[in-house]
Short mmCIF file of C-alpha atoms in Angstrom, two decimals:
data_model
loop_
_atom_site.label_atom_id
_atom_site.label_comp_id
_atom_site.label_asym_id
_atom_site.label_seq_id
_atom_site.Cartn_x
_atom_site.Cartn_y
_atom_site.Cartn_z
CA MET A 1 -0.21 -0.13 0.07
CA ILE A 2 1.26 3.28 -1.03
CA VAL A 3 0.63 6.04 1.57
CA GLU A 4 0.34 9.69 0.09
CA GLN A 5 1.99 12.07 2.20
CA PRO A 6 0.71 15.79 2.36
CA GLY A 7 2.24 17.73 -0.55
CA THR A 8 3.22 15.03 -2.81
CA SER A 9 1.49 13.38 -5.66
CA PRO A 10 0.36 9.87 -5.69
CA ALA A 11 3.04 7.24 -6.91
CA HIS A 12 3.26 6.11 -10.52
CA LEU A 13 2.84 2.15 -10.52
CA PHE A 14 4.14 -0.30 -12.90
CA GLU A 15 4.25 -3.68 -13.47
CA ALA A 16 7.99 -4.84 -14.24
CA ALA A 17 6.73 -7.72 -16.50
CA GLN A 18 4.61 -5.39 -18.95
CA LEU A 19 7.90 -2.62 -18.91
CA PRO A 20 9.12 -3.05 -22.93
CA THR A 21 12.73 -4.23 -22.79
CA LYS A 22 15.46 -2.00 -24.27
CA SER A 23 18.66 -4.19 -24.41
CA VAL A 24 19.78 -7.62 -22.71
CA ILE A 25 23.51 -8.29 -22.28
CA VAL A 26 24.01 -12.02 -21.59
CA TYR A 27 27.35 -12.87 -19.46
CA SER A 28 28.47 -16.16 -18.45
CA ASP A 29 26.87 -16.39 -15.09
CA ARG A 30 24.19 -13.21 -15.22
CA ALA A 31 22.43 -11.24 -17.40
CA GLU A 32 21.88 -7.47 -17.62
CA VAL A 33 18.51 -6.35 -18.80
CA LYS A 34 17.21 -2.75 -19.35
CA ARG A 35 13.24 -2.09 -19.53
CA LEU A 36 11.71 1.54 -20.24
CA VAL A 37 9.58 3.37 -18.22
CA ILE A 38 7.94 6.19 -20.22
CA VAL A 39 5.71 8.37 -18.05
CA ASP A 40 4.35 12.04 -18.24
CA LEU A 41 5.35 13.51 -15.03
CA PRO A 42 4.10 17.15 -13.57
CA LYS A 43 6.74 19.25 -12.06
CA GLY A 44 7.38 18.32 -8.48
CA ASN A 45 8.46 15.56 -6.34
CA GLN A 46 7.26 12.53 -7.98
CA GLU A 47 7.29 8.71 -6.89
CA ILE A 48 7.65 5.74 -9.49
CA VAL A 49 7.04 2.19 -8.09
CA ILE A 50 8.17 -0.92 -10.36
CA GLN A 51 6.51 -3.85 -8.40
CA ASN A 52 6.60 -7.57 -8.98
CA VAL A 53 10.39 -7.46 -9.83
CA SER A 54 12.40 -10.87 -10.95
CA ALA A 55 12.83 -12.92 -7.77
CA VAL A 56 16.43 -13.75 -9.18
CA ILE A 57 17.19 -9.89 -9.14
CA GLU A 58 20.26 -9.24 -7.44
CA ARG A 59 19.38 -5.99 -5.09
CA GLN A 60 22.65 -4.22 -5.67
CA SER A 61 22.62 -4.15 -9.27
CA VAL A 62 19.38 -1.96 -9.64
CA ARG A 63 20.07 1.30 -11.48
CA VAL A 64 18.28 4.13 -12.86
CA ASP A 65 18.57 6.40 -15.52
CA GLY A 66 16.35 9.18 -16.52
CA ARG A 67 15.98 12.03 -19.28
CA GLY A 68 14.58 15.65 -18.25
CA VAL A 69 14.34 14.76 -14.57
CA LEU A 70 16.22 14.74 -11.59
CA ILE A 71 16.82 11.43 -9.75
CA GLN A 72 16.75 11.97 -5.99
CA GLU A 73 16.76 8.37 -4.42
CA VAL A 74 16.68 4.62 -5.81
CA GLN A 75 15.25 2.10 -3.30
CA TYR A 76 14.87 -1.65 -3.77
CA GLN A 77 12.76 -3.39 -1.14
CA GLU A 78 11.61 -6.79 -0.48
CA ILE A 79 8.24 -7.07 1.70
CA SER A 80 6.88 -10.40 3.04
CA MET A 81 3.67 -11.32 1.62
CA ASP A 82 0.58 -12.42 3.98
CA MET A 83 -0.52 -16.03 2.39
CA THR A 84 -3.56 -16.06 4.24
CA HIS A 85 -5.43 -14.92 1.18
CA GLU A 86 -3.62 -16.93 -1.06
CA THR A 87 -4.16 -19.93 0.84
CA ASP A 88 -8.06 -19.49 1.14
CA LYS A 89 -8.13 -19.19 -2.42
CA ILE A 90 -6.48 -22.27 -3.14
CA VAL A 91 -9.15 -23.93 -1.10
CA ASP A 92 -11.70 -22.18 -2.85
CA ILE A 93 -10.34 -22.75 -6.31
CA GLU A 94 -9.88 -26.77 -5.34
CA ARG A 95 -13.65 -26.94 -4.19
CA GLN A 96 -14.59 -25.39 -7.68
CA LYS A 97 -12.61 -28.07 -9.38
CA VAL A 98 -14.13 -31.00 -7.43
CA GLU A 99 -17.49 -29.46 -8.31
CA VAL A 100 -16.49 -29.41 -11.98
CA GLU A 101 -15.17 -32.68 -12.08
CA ASN A 102 -18.28 -34.24 -10.46
CA GLU A 103 -20.54 -32.59 -13.31
CA ARG A 104 -17.94 -33.79 -16.13
CA PHE A 105 -18.33 -37.26 -14.54
CA ALA A 106 -22.13 -37.36 -14.72
CA ILE A 107 -21.89 -36.02 -17.98
CA GLN A 108 -19.64 -38.97 -19.17
CA ASP A 109 -21.75 -41.50 -17.27
CA GLU A 110 -24.81 -40.07 -19.63
CA CYS A 111 -23.03 -40.52 -22.60
CA CYS A 112 -22.12 -43.87 -21.87
CA SER A 113 -25.85 -44.55 -21.37
CA ILE A 114 -26.70 -43.22 -24.55
CA ARG A 115 -24.00 -45.06 -26.44
CA LYS A 116 -25.41 -48.19 -25.15
CA ARG A 117 -28.95 -47.46 -26.07
CA ILE A 118 -27.95 -46.92 -29.58
CA ASP A 119 -25.89 -50.19 -29.76
CA VAL A 120 -29.24 -51.97 -28.74
CA LEU A 121 -31.48 -50.42 -31.68
CA ASP A 122 -28.43 -50.83 -33.82
CA GLY A 123 -28.52 -54.75 -33.00
CA VAL A 124 -31.95 -54.96 -33.44
CA ALA A 125 -31.93 -53.17 -36.80
CA ALA A 126 -29.02 -55.47 -37.87
CA GLN A 127 -30.84 -58.47 -37.22
CA ILE A 128 -33.90 -57.54 -39.23
CA SER A 129 -31.60 -56.37 -42.15
CA SER A 130 -29.72 -59.63 -42.08
CA GLY A 131 -33.10 -61.43 -43.06
CA PRO A 132 -35.60 -63.78 -41.60
CA SER A 133 -33.12 -66.42 -41.59
CA ALA A 134 -31.35 -64.78 -38.96
CA MET A 135 -34.78 -64.04 -36.94
CA ALA A 136 -35.70 -67.78 -37.44
CA MET A 137 -33.46 -68.32 -34.31
CA SER A 138 -36.06 -66.21 -32.02
CA MET A 139 -39.22 -66.38 -33.77
CA PRO A 140 -41.30 -69.36 -34.63
CA PHE A 141 -42.42 -69.76 -38.15
CA SER A 142 -45.44 -71.97 -39.42
CA SER A 143 -46.53 -72.87 -42.99
CA PRO A 144 -49.26 -70.94 -44.66
CA GLN A 145 -51.44 -74.11 -44.96
CA SER A 146 -51.38 -74.87 -41.06
CA SER A 147 -51.67 -71.22 -40.22
CA SER A 148 -55.16 -71.17 -42.32
CA ASN A 149 -56.35 -73.77 -40.35
CA SER A 150 -55.71 -72.93 -37.08
CA GLY A 151 -57.15 -69.38 -37.76
CA SER A 152 -54.48 -67.36 -36.68
CA GLN A 153 -52.65 -64.81 -38.96
CA PRO A 154 -49.13 -65.78 -39.49
CA GLN A 155 -46.35 -63.31 -38.91
CA LEU A 156 -43.60 -64.78 -41.06
CA LEU A 157 -44.05 -68.03 -43.11
CA SER A 158 -41.16 -70.34 -43.79
CA ARG A 159 -39.92 -71.68 -47.10
CA ARG A 160 -41.52 -75.03 -47.52
CA HIS A 161 -39.74 -77.79 -49.69
CA THR A 162 -42.00 -80.83 -51.36
CA VAL A 163 -40.50 -84.17 -51.13
CA THR A 164 -39.18 -83.73 -54.77
CA GLY A 165 -37.02 -80.75 -53.41
CA GLN A 166 -38.90 -78.09 -55.56
CA GLU A 167 -40.39 -74.93 -54.27
CA PRO A 168 -43.75 -73.86 -54.00
CA ASN A 169 -45.15 -71.46 -56.46
CA PRO A 170 -45.59 -67.59 -54.83
CA LEU A 171 -48.15 -66.88 -57.01
CA ALA A 172 -50.37 -69.56 -55.08
CA LEU A 173 -50.15 -67.83 -52.21
CA ASN A 174 -52.01 -64.72 -50.66
CA THR A 175 -49.15 -62.96 -49.11
CA PRO A 176 -46.59 -60.99 -50.69
CA ALA A 177 -43.22 -63.30 -51.40
CA LEU A 178 -39.87 -61.85 -50.65
CA SER A 179 -36.61 -62.96 -53.09
CA ASN A 180 -35.46 -65.08 -50.09
CA GLY A 181 -38.40 -67.30 -49.87
CA PHE A 182 -40.00 -65.82 -46.90
CA PHE A 183 -43.69 -63.97 -46.95
CA PHE A 184 -44.79 -61.04 -45.18
CA ASN A 185 -48.72 -59.94 -44.30
CA HIS A 186 -49.61 -56.50 -44.17
CA GLU A 187 -49.60 -56.52 -40.31
CA SER A 188 -45.95 -57.49 -40.20
CA LEU A 189 -44.97 -55.17 -42.88
CA ASP A 190 -46.71 -52.29 -41.17
CA ASN A 191 -44.92 -53.34 -37.86
CA LEU A 192 -41.60 -53.19 -39.83
CA ALA A 193 -42.50 -49.78 -41.11
CA LYS A 194 -43.00 -48.11 -37.58
CA PHE A 195 -39.89 -49.90 -36.01
CA LEU A 196 -37.93 -48.05 -38.92
CA LYS A 197 -39.39 -44.59 -38.17
CA TYR A 198 -39.19 -45.24 -34.56
CA TYR A 199 -35.49 -46.33 -35.10
CA GLY A 200 -34.49 -43.36 -37.17
CA ASP A 201 -36.30 -40.68 -34.96
CA ALA A 202 -34.56 -42.22 -31.79
CA VAL A 203 -31.14 -42.84 -33.14
CA ARG A 204 -31.16 -39.39 -34.49
CA ASP A 205 -32.42 -37.87 -31.45
CA MET A 206 -29.76 -39.75 -29.30
CA LYS A 207 -26.94 -38.83 -31.53
CA THR A 208 -27.72 -35.21 -31.36
CA GLU A 209 -27.93 -35.42 -27.43
CA LEU A 210 -24.49 -37.32 -27.40
CA ARG A 211 -23.00 -34.71 -29.43
CA LYS A 212 -24.28 -32.06 -27.07
CA ARG A 213 -23.12 -33.96 -23.84
CA GLN A 214 -19.73 -34.36 -25.56
CA ARG A 215 -19.28 -30.84 -26.23
CA ASP A 216 -20.30 -29.84 -22.64
CA SER A 217 -17.63 -32.28 -21.49
CA GLU A 218 -15.02 -31.06 -23.51
CA GLN A 219 -16.01 -27.37 -22.11
CA LEU A 220 -15.71 -28.57 -18.51
CA ALA A 221 -12.41 -30.09 -19.35
CA GLU A 222 -11.09 -26.37 -20.30
CA LYS A 223 -12.45 -25.28 -17.17
CA ILE A 224 -10.64 -27.84 -15.18
CA ASP A 225 -7.12 -26.96 -16.80
CA GLN A 226 -7.54 -23.73 -16.26
CA LEU A 227 -8.26 -24.04 -12.55
CA ASP A 228 -5.17 -26.80 -12.54
CA ARG A 229 -3.09 -23.82 -13.77
CA GLN A 230 -4.22 -21.22 -11.20
CA LEU A 231 -3.53 -23.55 -8.30
CA ASP A 232 -0.14 -24.26 -9.76
CA GLN A 233 0.36 -20.36 -9.83
CA LEU A 234 -0.78 -20.31 -6.34
CA ARG A 235 0.81 -23.01 -5.03
CA CYS A 236 4.18 -22.17 -6.39
CA LEU A 237 3.91 -18.41 -4.90
CA ALA A 238 2.76 -19.69 -1.43
CA GLU A 239 5.84 -22.47 -1.27
CA TYR A 240 8.68 -20.81 -3.23
CA ASP A 241 7.96 -17.15 -3.27
CA SER A 242 6.30 -15.28 -0.62
CA ILE A 243 8.16 -11.91 -1.16
CA LYS A 244 7.22 -9.10 -2.94
CA ARG A 245 9.87 -6.76 -4.63
#
């Protein structure tokens, strides 16, 4: 804190890292860095403060030159900082990081659930697209004659072979024939169309939601990285450098 004395002007504050570099001379064991301080000073005594100077500076090496001014005094000061505020900030950022991580974990669980639901529907669609021969393993079939005798409407009818090995004439049947020898009635075709529509709408909606949740997860990952960088800076400051120069 700069205390303004009666009859003096407030100090002109500069950050060392933000000052433009005029020249750098590198020696075998050190380097000389010159920075420029450009400021309009009114007439009278003025104080210029350059804060957050490098931690590896040699305190006796500080030199100041000026044009159009008379330099009365140059001081180098090191002030121990109270790290209580930084410690509280570390605890607060760690709490924020845990909350963001939990939110990201929940989104990842949602994405996993959506992928499994898509896989289930894809599996059903693949089984249907592979043809009735694959569905025959899990669905009962009956011949057109036996189904008509029982009075029930067949869903899928299997290919019937005669003793001579010849296939029946599809034109003799009332149900539409497929090229693979299986026959669908109107109800089964209607159910197939309903499933295909449901499959298309459901998978489209789930993939849209999946992409949205993945973008949310990426944004949270970026936020976690930012919090990690803040924690690294604060911990480094609290552990290795608690001096203000």
